Amino acid sequence: MLAKVNSSAVVGLNAVPVEVEIDIASQGLPSFTIVGLPDKAVEESKERVRSAIKNTGSDFPSKRITVNLAPADLPKEGPSYDLPIALGILIASGQLKEDIDDALFMGELSLDGRLRYTNGVLPQAILAKEEKLKRIFLPLVNAKEAAVLQGIKIYPTSTLLELFQHLTKVKEIKPQKHIPLAEYAKTEKFDFDMEDIKGQEKAKRAMEIAAAGNHNILLKGPPGAGKTLLARTLPSILPKLTFDEALEVTKIYSISGLLDRESIITQRPFRAPHHTTSHIGIIGGGTVPKPGEISLAHRGVLFLDEFAEFPRHVLEVLRQPMEDGFVTISRAQGRVMFPAKFMLVAAQNPCPCGYFGDPTHECKCMPGQILRYQKRVSGPVIDRIDIHLDVPAVKLDKLTEDDKGRLAENSLQIRKRVQKARDIQTKRFKGRKIASNSEMISKDVKELLELSNECRELLRLAVVRMSLSARSYYRTVKLARTIADLEECKNIAPNHVAEALQYRPRADNI
């Protein structure tokens, strides 16, 4: 007898339909074969399925069993096919009679029939909704991950026996209730707050602008100036994730196995890889391509501390993703594309000892050492960073002053302004695949941003005197637009352009 069960496979960031076909032949020696390009984890499912069926009180047929995972030219990996294979065997052997054409099944089985946590549930649930299926059966521990979706019934299943009883109408499984995104985002806690940072008002202003427009920023200063603290405080002022952004981020973490039992990602990611991380770890890859740090930082922050200590070839791989917002990884088994719209926050010292230009400490580096150190980061990478900021050491009086009576802005106050600016941008880019000012291409800048004659003249002088490239020109305009959004100004004014130009590096530093 032949049985067919709907399942899916995750390819890159999205899921594709997989039809699990099970044939139990009446003739031939007992055997259990899986075909359709299965990997080792899928091959091992034979033993898990055999034990799970027996330990739930059902009979495992001692016949020739053939399982085909179609389409046969698509590589299958992971243990999520355990449940559809087991269910197909029960149907093909006549132990279960139920119409399941409108349902999708996934989940890893333990030997006693329990369903374990499975990676990549959200992309597969989205696929089921797109394919107009009515039901989806998945492990109980994954239920809340898919509950953010509407328009499809989600049945959280704890054991194979429970699923068998549901399909035979013995004991019904109650569908998982829809949980809106706002329910997940109720408890947002941050370890760092802007009001705890002593001094550095100019740096705080730059971080606010960067957060409002999702602009890349480079912090340069001596050791102990607060560069790392500023970067780690940045998530507390970032705008909230929209529903679509939360789904994008959760899909990436789901297929990577990094959800850590969280239902859905509601806070913007903050990734801080060590400077010894390889270029594969940064952009992603592997025999079966997996997302790297730039994709795990999608819609969030990629913090590269000790920027100049990263190998040059590692920094160079950032150039294309910083410009395009995605990365394409080609391997022998296929080609996948991962999103990578991240905000780069980099921090570095001005020289090897860290005290070049510091008025209180003497720099002990030779001129050649300083030059070589500063040239470790190439001009094209520097040119893709919107905000370049010198972070000086905090003065003694700022460190020792009494906090009582001091009205320092906290992260919540700054975040409200940032959220207002981002809402303005969302309205501006309605109907376009753009979420923030930094994502505009030159064509969008020309169409959406109007410049007065005074602004154009100021920019013309800046191009000549500061040797701005065409990329730098457009990045300056986008940065000026963000500054205007923070002030809720309809048009870009010359003072907005002037402030944006202050954040460009000098020509001799490129």
C-alpha atoms as one frame of an Amber mdcrd trajectory, in Angstrom:
protein
   0.000   0.000   0.000   1.188   3.530  -0.784   0.866   6.547   1.548   1.768
  10.197   1.019   2.498  12.757   3.766   3.239  16.457   3.306   6.456  17.798
   4.821   9.083  20.393   3.876  12.798  21.121   3.663  14.616  24.340   4.488
  16.800  25.650   1.654  18.677  28.779   2.620  16.165  30.907   4.500  12.965
  29.531   2.974  11.189  26.189   3.019  10.195  24.130  -0.024   7.543  21.357
  -0.172   8.670  17.763   0.281   6.321  14.850  -0.310   7.115  11.817   1.846
   6.006   8.690  -0.045   5.900   5.353   1.791   5.378   2.037   0.036   5.002
  -1.254   1.898   5.424  -4.168  -0.509   3.656  -7.459   0.146   6.513  -9.393
  -1.404  10.237  -9.429  -0.694  12.441  -9.730   2.356  11.902  -7.295   5.282
  13.876  -4.111   4.783  13.677  -0.367   5.412  15.093   1.938   2.723  15.045
   5.747   2.445  15.781   7.352  -0.930  15.713  10.957  -2.179  19.180  12.303
  -1.272  18.942  11.861   2.534  21.860  12.842   4.735  23.144  10.817   7.706
  20.553  12.271  10.118  17.715  11.240   7.780  19.220   7.768   7.298  19.342
   7.286  11.072  15.643   8.105  11.319  14.964   4.457  10.391  15.967   3.322
  13.875  14.165   6.180  15.626  10.950   5.562  13.680  11.089   1.789  14.245
  11.476   2.181  18.027   8.953   5.023  18.306   6.218   3.033  16.514   6.810
  -0.068  18.658   6.982   1.886  21.937   3.661   3.620  21.260   1.844   0.278
  21.033   1.600   0.077  17.234   2.963  -2.661  14.991   6.010  -2.074  12.835
   5.446  -4.062   9.613   8.033  -6.769   8.931   7.917  -6.150   5.204   9.823
  -4.332   2.504   9.408  -0.610   3.300  10.555   2.059   0.839  10.466   5.762
   1.728  10.931   8.358  -1.012  11.528  12.020  -0.206  10.402  13.919  -3.306
  11.705  15.841  -5.166  14.587  13.390  -5.336  17.167  15.929  -6.578  16.879
  18.136  -3.462  19.294  17.224  -0.617  17.417  16.407   2.621  19.029  17.009
   5.997  18.031  16.939   9.657  15.705  14.779  11.754  12.453  16.669  11.021
  11.259  13.887   8.653  10.861  11.392  11.530   7.209  12.249  12.186   5.974
  12.198   8.553   7.835   8.906   7.916   6.333   7.270  11.016   2.850   8.553
  10.160   3.200   7.332   6.574   4.156   3.829   7.755   1.079   3.689  10.003
  -1.159   4.723   7.083   0.497   2.424   4.521   0.245  -0.542   6.885  -3.489
   0.051   7.383  -3.264   0.916  11.089  -4.477   4.461  10.450  -7.079   5.677
   7.965  -7.300   9.445   7.733  -7.301  12.105   5.017  -4.217  14.259   5.718
  -3.801  15.972   2.348  -4.526  19.374   3.937  -1.890  19.026   6.674   1.883
  19.390   7.014   3.925  17.321   9.474   7.394  17.812  10.949   9.319  16.792
  14.029  12.116  14.648  15.436  11.083  11.500  17.302  12.722  10.048  20.371
  12.823   6.281  20.854   9.756   6.335  23.128   7.698   8.345  20.614   8.069
  11.800  22.125   8.575  14.745  19.773  11.736  16.756  20.317  12.583  20.387
  19.560  13.157  20.858  15.810  15.022  23.638  14.006  13.521  25.643  11.129
   9.875  25.437  12.215   8.894  29.031  11.345   9.944  28.900   7.643   8.077
  25.606   7.279   4.971  27.015   8.958   5.062  30.008   6.597   5.326  27.588
   3.655   2.268  25.650   4.862   0.283  28.890   4.953   1.491  29.896   1.475
   0.562  26.456   0.099  -2.964  26.994   1.510  -2.783  23.981   3.814  -5.252
  24.079   6.692  -3.321  22.305   9.442   0.223  21.873  10.669   1.375  19.318
  13.246   4.645  20.078  15.026   6.405  19.435  18.368   4.787  20.977  21.437
   7.989  22.883  22.297   7.911  24.593  18.882   4.246  25.602  19.002   4.688
  29.190  20.164   7.276  29.803  17.445   4.589  29.239  14.802   1.747  30.774
  16.838   2.632  34.242  15.600   1.077  33.296  12.238  -2.607  33.624  11.482
  -4.756  31.789   8.930  -3.639  28.217   9.695  -4.404  25.804  12.536  -1.337
  24.794  14.537  -1.552  21.541  16.501   1.154  21.183  19.195   1.942  17.483
  19.490   3.915  15.956  22.345   4.005  12.274  21.276   3.335  10.052  18.266
   0.616   8.306  20.290  -1.123  11.638  20.916  -1.130  12.340  17.170  -2.484
   8.823  16.467  -5.319   9.345  18.964  -6.150  12.734  17.447  -6.351  11.401
  13.912  -8.485   8.430  15.034 -10.840  10.813  16.927 -10.036   9.162  20.287
  -8.596  12.277  21.955  -8.479  15.623  20.196  -5.451  17.935  20.295  -6.468
  21.541  20.934  -5.052  24.012  18.386  -2.486  26.552  19.568  -3.994  30.012
  20.023  -2.589  32.872  17.970  -0.130  35.020  19.951   0.322  38.585  18.618
   3.831  39.996  18.382   3.032  42.563  21.091   2.602  39.731  23.616   6.162
  38.533  23.004   7.627  42.050  23.209   6.161  42.973  26.595   9.305  42.310
  28.589  12.262  44.106  27.038  15.274  44.374  29.311  18.676  45.851  28.532
  21.875  45.519  30.528  23.167  48.982  29.603  21.523  52.414  29.624  22.633
  55.706  28.093  22.238  57.568  31.374  25.030  55.450  32.879  27.606  56.715
  30.363  29.670  59.565  31.800  30.204  62.465  29.421  30.574  61.611  25.703
  27.601  63.797  24.682  28.845  64.031  21.100  29.194  60.261  20.885  25.682
  59.767  22.277  24.341  62.132  19.641  26.119  60.172  16.902  24.728  56.879
  18.237  21.219  58.347  18.222  21.582  59.388  14.577  23.016  55.989  13.645
  20.107  54.207  15.364  17.492  56.428  13.714  18.679  55.787  10.156  20.464
  52.429  10.562  23.783  54.034   9.593  27.198  52.375   9.928  29.452  54.001
  12.519  33.169  53.837  13.383  34.328  54.809  16.876  38.000  55.662  17.214
  39.700  56.558  20.468  42.149  55.549  23.218  41.632  52.523  25.497  39.030
  53.088  28.196  37.265  55.961  26.429  33.970  54.049  26.405  33.784  52.816
  22.801  32.682  49.298  23.715  30.210  50.569  26.313  28.644  52.915  23.765
  28.284  50.062  21.276  26.734  47.698  23.830  24.279  50.400  24.892  23.116
  50.940  21.301  20.456  48.137  21.356  18.620  49.989  24.133  17.852  52.925
  21.804  17.103  50.997  18.613  13.495  51.111  17.327  11.265  48.112  17.857
  11.170  45.349  15.275   8.159  45.401  12.967   6.196  42.188  12.463   7.849
  41.438   9.102  11.311  42.181  10.504  10.688  39.928  13.518   9.690  37.081
  11.185  12.834  37.590   9.065  15.130  37.527  12.097  13.354  34.583  13.727
  13.615  32.540  10.509  17.391  33.062  10.456  17.800  32.040  14.099  15.379
  29.134  13.690  17.302  27.481  10.829  20.565  28.148  12.685  19.336  26.446
  15.861  19.934  29.587  17.930  16.453  30.360  19.213  17.338  28.798  22.594
  13.704  27.825  23.134  12.571  31.400  22.518   9.311  31.614  20.616  10.168
  34.585  18.422  12.905  37.222  18.321  11.479  40.562  19.461  14.703  42.497
  20.149  17.070  43.583  17.417  20.072  41.230  17.285  23.459  42.305  18.621
  26.369  40.208  17.343  29.933  40.784  18.491  32.277  38.206  16.874  35.903
  38.038  18.031  38.567  39.409  15.679  39.912  35.855  15.159  36.640  34.822
  13.435  37.201  33.492   9.909  35.585  34.977   6.820  33.333  31.884   6.631
  32.150  32.616  10.163  31.440  36.230   9.183  29.563  35.754   5.883  28.376
  32.143   6.330  29.101  28.976   4.428  29.890  25.324   5.002  29.165  22.206
   2.943  25.483  22.936   3.519  25.519  26.757   3.661  24.467  28.254   6.991
  24.063  31.944   7.950  27.138  33.783   9.206  27.457  36.668  11.651  26.318
  39.300   9.144  23.048  37.407   8.599  22.594  36.722  12.312  22.893  40.514
  12.737  20.164  41.121  10.113  17.958  44.083  11.177  20.281  44.572  14.140
  23.873  45.429  15.029  27.157  43.817  13.988  29.761  45.069  16.456  33.387
  44.593  15.425  35.595  45.555  18.350  39.302  46.041  17.648  38.345  46.695
  14.018  41.908  47.015  12.744  42.840  43.651  14.315  40.534  41.739  11.960
  42.452  40.203   9.029  42.182  42.373   5.939  40.567  39.615   3.834  37.857
  39.223   6.491  37.002  42.928   6.387  36.987  42.929   2.594  34.188  40.337
   2.479  31.951  42.901   4.197  32.045  45.276   1.247  29.395  43.673  -0.946
  26.894  42.840   1.872  27.213  46.375   3.284  26.221  47.748  -0.101  23.579
  45.224  -1.205  22.020  44.050   2.055  22.365  40.354   1.224  25.060  37.750
   0.655  25.041  34.934  -1.903  26.941  31.762  -0.992  27.766  29.299  -3.763
  28.824  25.754  -2.973  28.945  22.443  -4.835  25.547  21.434  -3.422  23.875
  24.649  -4.520  23.607  28.390  -4.083  21.695  30.182  -1.341  21.092  33.825
  -0.526  20.885  35.151   3.035  19.711  38.657   4.009  22.337  40.878   5.667
  20.848  44.318   6.319  22.827  45.093   9.443  24.189  48.194  11.121  27.966
  47.989  11.371  29.388  49.416  14.588  33.194  49.288  14.587  35.619  50.388
  17.297  39.376  50.745  17.057  42.371  52.471  18.614  44.192  55.184  16.659
  47.508  53.290  16.854  48.962  50.024  18.206  49.514  51.425  21.713  46.204
  53.300  21.554  47.336  56.751  22.656  48.138  58.564  19.407  46.714  62.077
  19.725  45.782  61.629  23.394  46.760  64.723  25.448  47.288  62.820  28.719
  49.292  59.807  27.538  52.407  59.680  25.416  52.218  57.588  22.253  55.194
  55.211  21.983  54.554  54.086  18.420  56.845  54.911  15.507  55.290  56.918
  12.608  55.573  53.898  10.313  53.750  51.706  12.820  50.903  54.200  13.114
  50.546  54.465   9.350  50.564  50.703   8.836  48.016  50.238  11.627  45.620
  52.807  10.183  45.950  51.317   6.698  44.835  47.882   7.864  41.272  48.937
   7.049  40.987  49.623   3.328  39.584  52.798   1.783  36.539  51.071   0.217
  35.487  49.729   3.632  35.998  53.147   5.276  33.997  54.793   2.490  30.996
  52.569   3.303  30.825  53.853   6.897  28.520  56.859   7.312  29.650  58.163
  10.706  33.311  58.479  11.740  33.679  59.644  15.313  36.675  60.361  17.514
  35.880  59.310  21.093  38.261  61.108  23.485  39.077  59.880  26.980  36.522
  60.936  29.590  37.687  63.876  31.682  38.282  63.367  35.390  35.601  65.823
  36.493  32.995  63.900  34.483  33.965  60.634  36.138  33.930  61.974  39.691
  30.925  64.301  39.554  27.926  63.517  41.691  24.992  62.036  39.757  22.427
  63.583  42.092  20.476  66.331  40.411  22.069  65.622  37.053  19.447  65.324
  34.309  21.062  62.808  31.982  18.849  61.354  29.278  18.107  57.674  29.641
  17.770  55.207  26.787  13.973  55.265  26.868  13.854  59.008  26.164  16.304
  58.703  23.274  14.516  55.641  21.934  11.234  57.577  21.662  12.893  60.116
  19.354  14.529  57.328  17.345  11.193  55.521  17.000   9.500  58.715  15.759
  12.232  59.201  13.146  11.932  55.580  12.012   8.131  55.913  11.764   8.635
  58.916   9.461  10.910  56.784   7.284   8.405  53.904   7.224   5.758  56.299
   5.930   8.195  57.767   3.363   9.152  54.362   1.963   5.649  52.864   1.882
   5.376  50.571  -1.115   9.156  50.206  -1.440  11.437  47.479  -0.097  13.219
  49.998   2.132  13.031  50.176   5.926  15.449  53.027   6.739  17.306  55.937
   5.139  20.572  54.024   4.880  18.983  51.434   2.548  18.223  53.986  -0.183
  20.137  53.670  -3.436  21.163  56.705  -5.474  17.972  56.490  -7.534  15.842
  56.661  -4.368  17.849  59.637  -3.084  17.155  61.567  -6.283  13.442  60.697
  -6.265  12.619  61.114  -2.579  15.028  63.694  -1.140  14.772  67.306  -2.233
  17.745  69.609  -1.625  17.630  73.387  -1.544  20.158  75.501  -3.460  21.975
  76.270  -0.182  22.333  72.561   0.588  23.551  71.789  -2.914  26.172  74.546
  -2.722  27.370  73.288   0.652  27.685  69.765  -0.703  29.483  71.003  -3.825
  32.105  72.730  -1.669  32.447  69.626   0.491  33.052  67.380  -2.531  35.878
  69.663  -3.652  37.523  70.368  -0.296  36.989  66.979   1.385  37.547  64.885
  -1.766  34.243  63.067  -1.319  33.517  60.131  -3.594  30.129  59.685  -5.255
  29.275  57.077  -2.611  30.270  59.469   0.188  28.144  62.207  -1.384  24.984
  60.114  -1.333  25.733  58.748   2.130  26.078  62.311   3.419  22.694  63.234
   1.942  21.063  60.185   3.545  22.653  61.022   6.880  21.393  64.616   6.635
  17.903  63.242   5.958  18.089  61.177   9.159  19.155  64.230  11.177  16.187
  66.130   9.725  13.878  63.213  10.617  15.044  63.356  14.241  14.039  67.014
  14.295  10.800  66.152  12.458  11.677  68.563   9.648   9.983  68.104   6.291
  12.979  69.340   4.262  16.739  68.986   4.667  18.266  72.245   5.902  21.894
  73.441   5.524  22.552  72.811   9.232  21.564  69.154   8.744  24.019  68.830
   5.863  26.728  70.593   7.893  26.317  68.170  10.803  26.377  65.199   8.444
  29.621  66.452   6.898  31.223  66.599  10.350  30.964  62.817  10.524  32.931
  62.229   7.301  36.614  61.240   7.699  39.403  63.479   6.484  40.747  62.671
   3.027  44.107  61.609   4.460  42.416  58.905   6.563  40.806  57.132   3.620
